Coordinates of C-alpha atoms in Angstrom, one line a residue:
M11 CA -12.2 -14.5 -1.9
P12 CA -13.6 -13.8 1.6
D13 CA -17.1 -15.3 2.3
A14 CA -19.8 -13.1 0.7
V15 CA -21.9 -11.2 3.2
A16 CA -25.6 -11.4 2.5
E17 CA -27.1 -7.9 1.8
T18 CA -29.4 -8.1 4.9
R19 CA -28.9 -4.5 5.7
T20 CA -29.8 -1.4 3.7
I21 CA -26.9 -0.2 1.5
P22 CA -27.4 3.6 1.1
A23 CA -27.4 5.0 -2.3
P24 CA -24.2 7.0 -3.1
S25 CA -24.5 10.6 -1.8
H26 CA -21.1 11.9 -3.0
P27 CA -19.3 11.6 -6.3
L28 CA -16.4 9.8 -4.5
D29 CA -18.5 7.2 -2.7
P30 CA -17.3 3.6 -3.7
L31 CA -19.6 1.6 -5.9
T32 CA -22.5 -0.1 -4.2
P33 CA -23.4 -3.8 -4.7
D34 CA -26.2 -2.8 -7.1
E35 CA -23.8 -0.6 -9.1
I36 CA -21.3 -3.4 -9.3
R37 CA -24.0 -5.8 -10.7
Q38 CA -25.3 -3.1 -13.1
A39 CA -21.7 -2.4 -14.5
S40 CA -21.0 -6.1 -15.1
A41 CA -24.5 -6.7 -16.6
A42 CA -24.0 -3.7 -19.0
V43 CA -20.7 -4.9 -20.2
R44 CA -21.9 -8.5 -20.7
A45 CA -24.9 -7.3 -22.5
A46 CA -22.9 -5.1 -24.9
H47 CA -19.7 -7.1 -25.2
D48 CA -20.1 -10.7 -23.9
L49 CA -16.8 -12.5 -24.2
G50 CA -18.4 -15.9 -23.7
A51 CA -17.8 -18.7 -21.2
G52 CA -14.2 -17.6 -20.5
M53 CA -15.2 -14.0 -19.6
M54 CA -13.6 -12.9 -16.2
F55 CA -13.8 -9.6 -14.4
E56 CA -10.5 -8.3 -13.1
T57 CA -11.8 -5.1 -11.8
I58 CA -15.1 -3.3 -11.4
T59 CA -14.6 0.0 -9.5
L60 CA -15.6 3.6 -9.4
R61 CA -14.2 5.7 -12.2
E62 CA -13.4 8.7 -10.1
P63 CA -14.9 11.9 -11.4
E64 CA -13.0 15.0 -12.6
K65 CA -11.7 17.3 -9.8
D66 CA -14.1 20.1 -10.8
V67 CA -17.0 17.8 -10.2
V68 CA -15.8 17.0 -6.8
Q69 CA -14.9 20.6 -5.8
G70 CA -18.2 21.9 -7.2
F71 CA -20.4 19.3 -5.6
R72 CA -23.1 20.4 -3.2
P73 CA -25.1 17.9 -1.0
G74 CA -28.3 16.8 -2.7
A75 CA -27.3 17.9 -6.2
P76 CA -27.0 15.3 -8.9
F77 CA -23.5 14.1 -10.0
P78 CA -22.2 11.8 -12.7
R79 CA -21.6 8.2 -11.9
E80 CA -19.2 5.9 -13.8
A81 CA -17.6 2.5 -13.4
F82 CA -14.3 1.3 -14.7
V83 CA -14.3 -2.3 -15.8
C84 CA -11.4 -4.5 -16.8
A85 CA -12.6 -7.9 -18.3
F86 CA -10.6 -10.6 -20.0
D87 CA -11.2 -13.8 -21.8
R88 CA -9.5 -17.0 -20.4
A89 CA -9.9 -18.6 -23.9
N90 CA -7.6 -16.2 -25.7
G91 CA -6.0 -14.0 -23.0
Q92 CA -7.4 -10.8 -24.5
V93 CA -7.9 -7.9 -22.0
W94 CA -10.6 -5.3 -22.4
E95 CA -11.4 -2.1 -20.7
A96 CA -14.8 -0.5 -20.4
R97 CA -16.3 2.7 -19.0
V98 CA -19.9 2.4 -17.9
D99 CA -22.3 5.4 -17.5
L100 CA -24.3 4.1 -14.5
A101 CA -26.9 6.9 -15.0
T102 CA -27.8 5.8 -18.5
D103 CA -26.8 2.1 -18.1
T104 CA -24.7 2.2 -21.2
V105 CA -21.1 1.2 -22.0
V106 CA -19.6 4.5 -23.3
D107 CA -16.2 3.1 -24.1
W108 CA -14.9 -0.3 -24.9
R109 CA -11.3 -1.0 -25.9
H110 CA -8.9 -3.9 -26.3
V111 CA -5.6 -3.5 -24.4
P112 CA -3.0 -5.6 -26.4
G113 CA 0.0 -7.3 -24.9
V114 CA -0.9 -7.1 -21.2
R115 CA -1.9 -9.5 -18.4
P116 CA -4.6 -8.9 -15.8
R117 CA -3.6 -9.3 -12.2
I118 CA -3.7 -12.7 -10.4
L119 CA -7.3 -13.3 -9.1
V120 CA -8.3 -14.8 -5.8
D121 CA -9.7 -17.7 -7.8
D122 CA -6.2 -18.3 -9.2
I123 CA -4.6 -18.7 -5.7
T124 CA -6.7 -21.8 -5.1
L125 CA -6.4 -23.0 -8.6
V126 CA -2.7 -23.1 -8.6
G127 CA -2.4 -25.6 -5.9
E128 CA -5.2 -27.8 -7.3
V129 CA -3.6 -27.9 -10.7
A130 CA -0.1 -28.5 -9.4
R131 CA -1.0 -31.3 -7.0
A132 CA -2.9 -33.2 -9.8
D133 CA 0.1 -33.0 -12.2
P134 CA 1.9 -36.4 -12.5
R135 CA 5.3 -34.6 -13.1
F136 CA 4.9 -32.7 -9.8
R137 CA 3.9 -35.8 -8.0
A138 CA 6.9 -37.7 -9.3
A139 CA 9.2 -34.9 -8.2
L140 CA 7.6 -35.0 -4.7
A141 CA 8.0 -38.7 -4.5
K142 CA 11.7 -38.3 -5.2
R143 CA 11.8 -36.2 -2.0
G144 CA 9.9 -38.9 -0.1
I145 CA 6.6 -37.0 -0.1
T146 CA 3.6 -39.0 -1.1
D147 CA 0.8 -37.4 1.0
I148 CA 0.1 -34.8 -1.7
D149 CA -2.7 -33.0 0.1
N150 CA -0.2 -31.8 2.8
V151 CA 1.8 -29.9 0.1
Q152 CA 1.2 -26.2 0.0
V153 CA 1.8 -24.4 -3.3
D154 CA 2.2 -20.7 -3.1
P155 CA 1.3 -18.7 -6.3
W156 CA 3.9 -16.1 -7.1
S157 CA 3.8 -13.7 -10.1
A158 CA 6.0 -15.0 -12.8
G159 CA 7.7 -11.8 -13.9
N160 CA 9.1 -11.7 -17.5
Y161 CA 12.3 -13.5 -18.2
G162 CA 12.0 -13.9 -21.9
L163 CA 11.5 -17.7 -21.8
P164 CA 10.0 -18.8 -25.1
D165 CA 7.4 -21.3 -23.7
E166 CA 6.1 -18.6 -21.4
A167 CA 5.3 -16.1 -24.1
G168 CA 1.7 -15.1 -24.4
R169 CA 0.6 -17.0 -21.3
R170 CA -0.8 -15.7 -18.0
L171 CA 1.3 -17.6 -15.5
C172 CA 2.1 -18.2 -11.8
H173 CA 5.5 -19.3 -10.8
T174 CA 5.3 -21.2 -7.6
F175 CA 7.2 -22.4 -4.4
C176 CA 6.3 -25.3 -2.1
W177 CA 6.1 -26.2 1.5
Y178 CA 4.9 -29.1 3.6
R179 CA 2.2 -29.2 6.4
T180 CA 2.4 -32.0 9.0
E181 CA -1.2 -31.3 9.7
K182 CA -3.9 -28.8 8.8
N183 CA -2.8 -25.9 11.0
D184 CA 0.9 -26.6 11.0
N185 CA 3.2 -23.7 9.9
P186 CA 4.3 -24.8 6.5
Y187 CA 7.1 -22.3 6.2
A188 CA 9.1 -24.4 8.7
H189 CA 9.1 -27.1 6.1
P190 CA 10.3 -25.7 2.8
I191 CA 10.3 -28.2 -0.2
E192 CA 13.4 -26.6 -1.8
G193 CA 14.1 -26.6 -5.5
L194 CA 10.7 -27.6 -6.7
C195 CA 8.7 -24.9 -8.7
P196 CA 5.8 -25.8 -10.9
V197 CA 4.9 -23.1 -13.5
V198 CA 1.2 -22.9 -14.0
D199 CA -0.8 -21.5 -16.9
L200 CA -3.7 -19.9 -15.2
D201 CA -6.0 -19.5 -18.2
R202 CA -5.5 -23.1 -19.4
A203 CA -5.5 -24.5 -15.8
E204 CA -2.5 -26.7 -16.5
V205 CA 1.1 -27.1 -15.4
L206 CA 3.3 -25.7 -18.2
R207 CA 6.4 -27.3 -16.7
V208 CA 8.0 -28.4 -13.4
D209 CA 11.3 -26.7 -12.7
D210 CA 13.3 -29.0 -10.5
Y211 CA 16.6 -27.4 -9.3
G212 CA 17.7 -30.3 -7.1
I213 CA 16.7 -32.2 -4.1
A214 CA 17.3 -30.9 -0.5
D215 CA 16.1 -32.4 2.8
V216 CA 12.8 -31.0 4.0
P217 CA 13.3 -29.6 7.5
M218 CA 10.8 -31.2 9.9
Q219 CA 11.2 -29.4 13.1
S220 CA 7.8 -28.0 14.3
R221 CA 7.9 -24.1 14.5
N222 CA 4.3 -23.2 15.3
Y223 CA 3.2 -19.9 16.8
A224 CA -0.6 -20.0 17.0
A225 CA -2.5 -20.0 20.2
R226 CA -3.6 -23.5 19.7
Y227 CA 0.0 -24.7 20.1
R228 CA 0.9 -22.6 23.2
T229 CA 0.5 -23.8 26.7
V230 CA 2.6 -21.2 28.7
Y231 CA 2.0 -17.5 28.6
R232 CA 3.4 -14.5 30.5
N233 CA 1.4 -14.1 33.8
D234 CA 2.1 -10.4 34.3
V235 CA 0.0 -8.8 31.5
K236 CA -2.7 -6.8 33.1
P237 CA -5.8 -5.5 31.3
L238 CA -5.4 -2.3 29.3
E239 CA -8.8 -0.7 28.7
I240 CA -9.5 2.2 26.5
V241 CA -12.6 4.1 27.7
Q242 CA -14.2 7.1 26.0
S243 CA -17.2 7.7 28.2
E244 CA -18.6 10.3 26.0
G245 CA -17.7 8.5 22.7
P246 CA -15.0 9.4 20.2
S247 CA -14.2 13.0 19.0
F248 CA -14.7 12.1 15.5
R249 CA -18.0 12.2 13.4
V250 CA -18.7 10.1 10.4
E251 CA -21.2 11.2 7.8
G252 CA -21.4 8.6 5.1
N253 CA -17.7 8.2 4.0
E254 CA -16.6 11.6 5.3
V255 CA -14.7 11.8 8.6
L256 CA -14.5 15.0 10.7
W257 CA -12.0 15.1 13.5
Q258 CA -10.1 17.9 15.3
K259 CA -10.4 20.4 12.3
W260 CA -9.5 17.6 9.8
R261 CA -12.0 16.5 7.1
L262 CA -11.4 13.6 4.8
R263 CA -13.1 10.9 2.8
V264 CA -12.5 7.2 3.1
G265 CA -12.4 5.2 -0.1
F266 CA -11.4 1.6 -0.9
N267 CA -10.8 -0.4 -4.1
A268 CA -9.6 -3.9 -5.1
R269 CA -6.2 -2.8 -6.2
E270 CA -4.9 0.0 -3.9
G271 CA -7.1 -0.9 -0.8
L272 CA -7.5 2.1 1.4
V273 CA -7.8 5.5 -0.4
L274 CA -8.1 8.8 1.2
H275 CA -9.8 11.7 -0.7
A276 CA -10.5 15.4 -0.2
V277 CA -8.2 15.9 2.8
G278 CA -8.4 19.4 4.3
Y279 CA -8.0 21.3 7.6
E280 CA -10.3 23.9 9.0
D281 CA -8.5 27.0 9.7
G282 CA -10.1 30.4 10.6
G283 CA -13.5 29.2 9.7
R284 CA -12.7 27.8 6.3
L285 CA -11.6 24.5 5.0
R286 CA -8.1 24.6 3.5
R287 CA -7.2 21.9 1.0
V288 CA -4.1 19.6 1.6
L289 CA -4.6 16.5 -0.5
H290 CA -7.0 15.6 -3.3
R291 CA -6.1 11.8 -3.1
A292 CA -3.6 9.7 -1.3
A293 CA -3.1 5.9 -1.8
L294 CA -0.5 3.1 -2.0
S295 CA 0.3 3.1 -5.7
E296 CA 2.6 0.1 -6.0
M297 CA 5.1 -2.0 -4.0
V298 CA 7.7 -4.6 -4.9
V299 CA 9.5 -7.2 -2.9
P300 CA 12.8 -8.0 -4.5
Y301 CA 14.6 -11.0 -3.0
G302 CA 18.4 -11.3 -3.2
H303 CA 19.1 -15.1 -3.9
P304 CA 20.3 -15.7 -7.5
D305 CA 19.6 -19.4 -7.9
G306 CA 17.0 -22.1 -7.8
G307 CA 14.0 -20.1 -9.1
H308 CA 14.5 -17.6 -6.3
Y309 CA 15.6 -15.0 -8.7
R310 CA 11.9 -14.7 -9.8
K311 CA 10.8 -13.6 -6.4
N312 CA 9.9 -9.9 -6.9
A313 CA 6.2 -9.6 -6.4
F314 CA 4.3 -6.5 -7.1
D315 CA 1.7 -7.0 -4.4
V316 CA -0.5 -4.1 -5.4
G317 CA -0.6 -4.4 -9.2
E318 CA -0.2 -8.1 -9.5
Y319 CA -2.5 -9.3 -6.7
G320 CA -4.4 -6.4 -5.2
I321 CA -4.0 -5.2 -1.7
G322 CA -7.7 -4.4 -1.5
V323 CA -8.9 -7.8 -2.5
L324 CA -6.7 -9.4 0.2
A325 CA -7.8 -7.1 3.0
N326 CA -8.7 -8.6 6.4
S327 CA -11.9 -8.2 8.2
Q328 CA -10.5 -6.5 11.4
T329 CA -11.4 -7.5 14.9
L330 CA -12.0 -5.3 17.9
G331 CA -9.5 -5.8 20.7
C332 CA -7.0 -7.4 18.3
D333 CA -6.4 -5.3 15.2
C334 CA -8.1 -2.2 16.7
L335 CA -8.5 -1.1 20.2
G336 CA -10.9 1.6 21.7
A337 CA -14.0 3.3 20.4
I338 CA -14.0 2.0 16.8
R339 CA -15.8 2.9 13.6
Y340 CA -15.4 0.3 10.9
F341 CA -16.0 0.7 7.2
D342 CA -17.2 -2.3 5.2
T343 CA -16.2 -2.5 1.5
W344 CA -18.0 -3.9 -1.5
L345 CA -15.8 -5.4 -4.3
A346 CA -16.6 -7.5 -7.4
D347 CA -15.6 -11.1 -7.9
S348 CA -14.4 -12.6 -11.1
K349 CA -18.0 -13.2 -12.3
G350 CA -19.0 -9.6 -11.7
E351 CA -20.9 -10.2 -8.5
P352 CA -20.5 -8.1 -5.5
Y353 CA -19.1 -9.4 -2.2
C354 CA -18.4 -7.6 1.1
I355 CA -15.4 -7.5 3.3
E356 CA -16.7 -6.4 6.7
N357 CA -14.5 -4.1 8.8
A358 CA -12.0 -3.6 6.0
V359 CA -11.1 -0.2 7.3
C360 CA -10.8 0.8 11.0
L361 CA -11.2 4.3 12.3
H362 CA -10.2 5.3 15.9
E363 CA -8.3 7.9 17.9
E364 CA -5.6 7.2 20.3
D365 CA -3.5 9.0 23.0
F366 CA -0.1 10.0 21.5
G367 CA 1.8 11.4 24.4
I368 CA 2.8 15.0 24.8
L369 CA 1.6 17.5 22.1
W370 CA 3.6 20.4 23.5
K371 CA 5.0 21.5 26.8
H372 CA 7.1 24.2 28.4
T373 CA 8.2 24.9 31.9
D374 CA 9.1 28.5 32.7
L375 CA 12.3 28.2 34.7
F376 CA 11.9 31.7 36.2
T377 CA 8.3 31.4 37.3
G378 CA 7.9 27.6 37.6
E379 CA 4.7 27.7 35.5
V380 CA 4.1 24.6 33.5
D381 CA 1.9 24.4 30.5
V382 CA 1.4 21.0 28.7
R383 CA -1.1 19.6 26.3
R384 CA -1.9 15.9 25.8
A385 CA -1.8 14.8 22.1
R386 CA -4.1 12.4 20.4
R387 CA -4.2 11.3 16.8
L388 CA -6.7 9.9 14.4
V389 CA -5.9 6.5 12.9
V390 CA -7.3 5.2 9.6
S391 CA -6.0 1.7 8.9
S392 CA -6.4 -1.4 6.8
I393 CA -4.5 -4.7 6.9
S394 CA -4.0 -7.2 4.0
T395 CA -2.6 -10.7 3.9
V396 CA -0.5 -11.3 0.8
G397 CA 0.7 -14.9 1.0
N398 CA 3.0 -15.2 3.9
Y399 CA 3.1 -11.5 4.8
E400 CA 0.7 -9.1 6.4
Y401 CA 0.8 -5.4 5.4
G402 CA -0.9 -2.8 7.5
S403 CA -1.5 0.7 6.0
F404 CA -1.9 3.2 8.8
W405 CA -2.6 6.9 8.2
Y406 CA -2.2 9.2 11.2
F407 CA -3.7 12.7 11.5
H408 CA -2.4 15.0 14.2
Q409 CA -3.8 18.0 16.0
D410 CA -0.8 20.1 14.9
G411 CA -1.7 19.6 11.2
S412 CA 0.7 16.7 10.5
I413 CA 0.0 13.6 8.5
H414 CA 2.0 10.5 8.9
F415 CA 1.9 7.2 7.0
E416 CA 3.2 4.0 8.4
M417 CA 3.3 0.6 6.7
K418 CA 3.4 -2.2 9.3
A419 CA 4.9 -5.5 8.1
T420 CA 4.4 -8.8 9.9
G421 CA 3.4 -12.3 9.1
I422 CA 5.8 -15.1 8.3
L423 CA 9.2 -15.0 6.5
N424 CA 9.3 -16.6 3.1
T425 CA 11.6 -19.5 3.6
S426 CA 13.6 -22.0 1.6
G427 CA 15.7 -25.1 2.2
L428 CA 19.5 -25.5 2.0
K429 CA 20.9 -27.8 -0.6
P430 CA 23.7 -30.2 0.4
G431 CA 26.8 -28.2 0.8
E432 CA 25.2 -24.9 0.2
R433 CA 26.4 -21.9 2.3
P434 CA 23.8 -19.3 3.5
D435 CA 25.4 -16.5 1.5
Y436 CA 22.1 -14.8 0.7
G437 CA 20.1 -15.2 3.8
T438 CA 19.8 -16.1 7.5
I439 CA 19.3 -19.5 9.0
V440 CA 16.1 -19.0 11.2
S441 CA 15.5 -22.7 12.1
P442 CA 17.6 -25.9 11.5
G443 CA 17.7 -26.3 7.7
V444 CA 15.4 -23.2 7.1
Y445 CA 16.8 -20.4 5.2
A446 CA 15.2 -16.8 5.0
H447 CA 16.6 -14.8 2.1
Y448 CA 17.7 -11.2 2.3
H449 CA 15.0 -9.0 0.6
Q450 CA 13.4 -5.6 0.5
H451 CA 9.9 -4.2 0.6
I452 CA 9.7 -1.1 -1.4
F453 CA 6.5 1.0 -1.4
N454 CA 5.4 3.9 -3.5
V455 CA 2.6 6.2 -2.3
R456 CA 0.9 8.5 -4.7
L457 CA 0.1 11.9 -3.2
D458 CA -2.1 14.1 -5.3
M459 CA -1.3 17.3 -3.6
A460 CA -3.6 20.3 -3.3
I461 CA -1.9 22.9 -1.0
D462 CA -4.4 25.6 -0.8
G463 CA -5.7 24.6 -4.2
E464 CA -4.1 23.0 -7.3
R465 CA -1.5 25.6 -8.2
N466 CA 1.5 24.1 -6.6
R467 CA 5.3 23.5 -7.0
V468 CA 7.9 21.4 -5.3
V469 CA 11.0 22.8 -3.8
E470 CA 14.0 20.7 -2.7
V471 CA 15.6 21.8 0.6
D472 CA 19.2 21.0 1.4
T473 CA 21.1 22.1 4.5
V474 CA 24.7 23.1 3.7
A475 CA 27.6 23.9 5.9
M476 CA 29.3 27.2 5.3
P477 CA 33.1 27.2 4.8
I478 CA 35.3 28.9 7.4
G479 CA 36.0 32.4 6.3
P480 CA 35.4 36.1 7.1
D481 CA 31.6 35.4 7.3
N482 CA 32.0 32.2 9.3
P483 CA 35.2 32.7 11.4
H484 CA 34.2 30.0 14.0
G485 CA 33.1 27.4 11.6
N486 CA 29.6 27.0 13.1
A487 CA 27.4 28.4 10.3
F488 CA 25.0 26.4 8.2
T489 CA 22.1 27.5 6.1
I490 CA 19.6 26.0 3.5
R491 CA 19.7 25.9 -0.2
E492 CA 16.3 25.7 -2.1
N493 CA 16.0 24.4 -5.6
V494 CA 12.7 24.5 -7.4
L495 CA 12.0 21.3 -9.3
R496 CA 10.8 22.7 -12.6
T497 CA 10.2 19.7 -14.9
E498 CA 9.5 16.0 -14.5
Q499 CA 13.0 14.9 -15.5
A500 CA 14.5 17.3 -12.9
A501 CA 12.1 16.1 -10.3
Q502 CA 13.5 12.6 -10.0
R503 CA 15.4 12.8 -6.8
N504 CA 16.9 10.8 -4.0
V505 CA 17.5 11.4 -0.3
D506 CA 20.8 13.0 0.5
F507 CA 21.6 12.2 4.2
N508 CA 24.5 14.7 4.3
A509 CA 22.2 17.4 3.3
A510 CA 19.3 16.4 5.5
R511 CA 17.2 16.8 2.4
F512 CA 13.4 17.2 2.3
W513 CA 10.9 18.5 -0.2
K514 CA 8.3 21.2 0.2
I515 CA 5.1 21.3 -1.7
E516 CA 4.2 25.0 -1.9
S517 CA 1.2 26.9 -3.0
T518 CA 2.1 29.4 -5.8
E519 CA -0.9 31.6 -4.9
R520 CA -1.2 31.7 -1.1
R521 CA 1.1 33.3 1.5
N522 CA 1.1 33.1 5.4
A523 CA 1.3 36.1 7.7
M524 CA 5.1 36.2 7.2
G525 CA 4.7 36.5 3.5
Q526 CA 6.0 32.9 2.9
P527 CA 4.3 30.5 0.6
T528 CA 1.9 28.2 2.3
A529 CA 3.5 24.7 2.2
Y530 CA 3.8 21.2 3.6
K531 CA 7.1 19.3 3.6
L532 CA 7.6 15.7 2.7
L533 CA 9.9 14.3 5.3
P534 CA 11.3 10.9 4.1
L535 CA 11.6 8.7 7.1
S536 CA 12.4 5.3 5.5
P537 CA 14.5 5.7 2.3
V538 CA 15.8 2.5 0.9
P539 CA 18.7 2.2 -1.6
I540 CA 18.2 -0.6 -4.1
F541 CA 20.7 -3.4 -4.5
S542 CA 19.2 -5.0 -7.7
N543 CA 21.3 -4.3 -10.7
P544 CA 19.9 -1.5 -13.0
Q545 CA 19.9 -4.0 -15.8
S546 CA 17.9 -6.6 -13.8
M547 CA 14.4 -7.3 -14.9
V548 CA 13.1 -6.2 -11.5
A549 CA 14.8 -2.8 -11.7
K550 CA 13.3 -2.3 -15.2
R551 CA 9.8 -3.3 -14.1
A552 CA 9.9 -1.4 -10.8
A553 CA 11.8 1.7 -11.9
F554 CA 9.8 3.7 -9.3
M555 CA 12.1 2.1 -6.6
T556 CA 15.2 3.8 -8.1
R557 CA 14.1 7.2 -6.9
Q558 CA 12.7 8.3 -3.5
L559 CA 10.9 11.3 -5.2
W560 CA 9.1 11.5 -8.5
V561 CA 6.9 14.4 -9.5
T562 CA 4.4 14.5 -12.4
A563 CA 2.0 16.9 -13.8
Y564 CA -1.5 15.6 -12.9
H565 CA -3.3 13.3 -15.3
P566 CA -6.4 11.4 -14.2
D567 CA -5.2 8.1 -15.8
E568 CA -1.8 8.1 -14.2
L569 CA -2.4 6.3 -10.9
H570 CA 0.0 3.4 -10.7
A571 CA 3.8 3.8 -10.4
A572 CA 4.6 0.6 -12.5
G573 CA 1.7 1.1 -14.9
R574 CA -1.8 -0.3 -15.0
Y575 CA -0.7 -3.8 -15.9
P576 CA 2.6 -4.8 -14.2
N577 CA 1.8 -8.5 -14.2
Q578 CA 4.5 -10.1 -16.6
S579 CA 5.3 -6.7 -18.0
G580 CA 8.5 -6.1 -19.8
G581 CA 9.4 -2.9 -17.9
G582 CA 9.3 0.8 -18.5
D583 CA 5.7 1.4 -17.8
G584 CA 4.3 4.0 -15.4
L585 CA 6.6 6.7 -14.1
P586 CA 9.4 6.3 -16.7
T587 CA 7.0 6.5 -19.5
W588 CA 4.9 9.4 -18.2
T589 CA 8.0 11.5 -17.1
A590 CA 9.7 11.1 -20.5
A591 CA 7.4 14.0 -21.7
D592 CA 9.3 16.2 -19.1
R593 CA 6.1 18.2 -18.5
P594 CA 6.5 21.6 -16.6
L595 CA 5.8 21.5 -12.8
I596 CA 5.5 25.2 -11.9
D597 CA 2.3 26.8 -10.9
T598 CA 0.3 23.8 -11.8
D599 CA -1.6 20.7 -10.6
I600 CA 1.1 18.2 -9.5
V601 CA 1.3 14.7 -8.1
V602 CA 4.1 13.6 -5.7
W603 CA 5.3 10.0 -5.7
H604 CA 7.3 8.9 -2.7
S605 CA 9.2 5.6 -2.6
F606 CA 10.3 4.1 0.8
G607 CA 10.5 0.8 2.5
L608 CA 12.2 -1.8 4.5
H609 CA 15.6 -3.4 4.0
H610 CA 15.1 -6.8 5.6
I611 CA 18.1 -8.9 6.7
P612 CA 16.1 -11.5 8.5
R613 CA 16.9 -12.4 12.2
P614 CA 16.1 -15.7 14.1
E615 CA 13.8 -13.4 16.1
D616 CA 11.7 -12.9 13.0
F617 CA 10.6 -16.6 13.0
P618 CA 8.3 -18.4 13.3
V619 CA 6.1 -15.3 13.0
Q620 CA 7.6 -11.8 12.6
P621 CA 7.1 -9.0 15.1
V622 CA 5.8 -5.8 13.4
T623 CA 8.4 -3.7 11.6
T624 CA 7.5 -0.3 10.2
S625 CA 8.4 2.2 7.5
G626 CA 6.8 5.4 6.3
F627 CA 7.0 9.2 5.9
A628 CA 5.5 12.3 7.3
L629 CA 3.9 15.4 5.8
H630 CA 4.4 18.4 8.1
P631 CA 2.9 21.9 7.7
A632 CA 5.8 24.2 6.8
G633 CA 4.4 27.7 6.6
F634 CA 1.0 26.4 6.0
F635 CA -0.1 28.0 9.2
S636 CA 1.3 31.3 10.8
E637 CA 1.7 29.7 14.2
N638 CA 1.3 26.5 16.1
P639 CA -2.2 25.3 15.1
A640 CA -2.5 23.2 18.2
L641 CA -2.6 26.2 20.7
D642 CA -6.3 25.8 21.1
V643 CA -6.2 22.2 22.3
P644 CA -7.7 22.4 25.8
P645 CA -5.9 21.6 29.0
S646 CA -7.2 19.0 31.5
D647 CA -9.8 21.3 33.1
R648 CA -11.5 21.4 29.6
G649 CA -11.8 17.7 29.4
M650 CA -8.3 16.6 28.3
S651 CA -5.8 14.5 30.2
C652 CA -3.1 17.1 30.6
C653 CA -2.3 19.8 33.2
V654 CA -1.7 23.4 33.7
D655 CA 0.2 24.6 36.8

């Protein structure tokens, strides 16, 4: 857990139903649960977060009016592993719901990350296995906690576990991923704080070549990098009022929680003097990182970094000039630790605007007149460190009404060693004796759409070539075919490259000036086919990755693509369960779930630290407006850096 920030400044009381919990509210919720349902010395808090209000409360809210305020609490007992959920009414200071959730495991806590290494290094079986490898300076051994998954092993039943992999540091700041301790995987019982067993798959030499990247190790730098300064002499164009952001006709609210990290609420665009709704809520729902090596414990590498660890808990405090550049507005976030106490991650969210090249341009070839506008975009971002990887969630809002999401992946490759005689069939050699396995990063973003309100539908749009014939004598004709996705089963779809497929989310009530339904289109930019066998445990547990598109009828409790408790789950939770009801999707409140990602065949250039690689998607207005909404962006003589001839 990041160092707690003292509450030396005034934390304003919540002024909107979607404002995240304050430190006082976190304390109040944990105290209320303890008072009503104390689980004893082993009581731990997995989650204390805002229980978001019903949509009609949000839509009907007026500044200054009272509003309901509730907290969702997940607590568990280390002594018996039981998990409990509570709903706390903060206005009356009462627990209004308390229920046992059988057969599930809470996510791995920040406390557990430190615990795993301490417990493993103290275990005599682990020490003996290290000694066989010539390692006796135990404090230099790094033990990384990995979610254990569910592989039906009898001795793992009923336990909350971490499976582990190990590396060696030659000194405190050394890059351990250059020195994998191959084949040695302690399995740690988190609640009992003991090593269940030590899986030893055989000894391999520990590579010892130094592969450090940090500034402390560098002595030579490029000498031709000149200063690049971002100056906004009159300040940024956005305004921030509490957690609401107003920028270039866009309005949105910034939220944050321990599990999903950055959450956007109430996204709308001002058009003709009124605010038109686009999204009620948008957040990273889940992700999974399946690795492709079948042996030596590596088959268990398929972490669900959102549901099993929490992207929000692992958020960085961002730094001006490094993570963000320009005129920056930061948002701090308050989360709850395992004892129910609040702590702050400063600068967890960064807000800024940046130049984005040409917005639009035309040169009239007959008159020579040139008209061009310079584009800028609003950036809302958060970066989290999950073990060896960093993930940056970047939302971009554009002046033409478009929204883009980009996931930036960087950090360090997860490495292993090569056993004697082993061929690198499932990865790339990135340093002598250091093996980086093939893997994927598959993300799922939940988009609670609200195109001009909640009565929406989804239409699949394919482009088709027309056959040569009387109506197409030259063979050049192509057109589109639209298919309305009417039920949840019918709305489980994949990208079709040959059809240039995309999906439109249409209002069933509103029309533009041409009589077309107002709509946004979801443009898949990073579809990833899966290579895990459908019968594999990771495919069962992460069924969301098998489709690039899922659509569900809105339900307030359906927030996470792999279910509320993916840690050590047996599979089938989340989207497969909900869509089995095959609810209708026409003229109703719908949620779009988009899966996308990175197919990572590592390169030597990805080591010792990986350059950023990106994946994402776009939401473009498709008939939402009746013309280009960026015609009113001013030219240079109105304060913009563009020109009119």
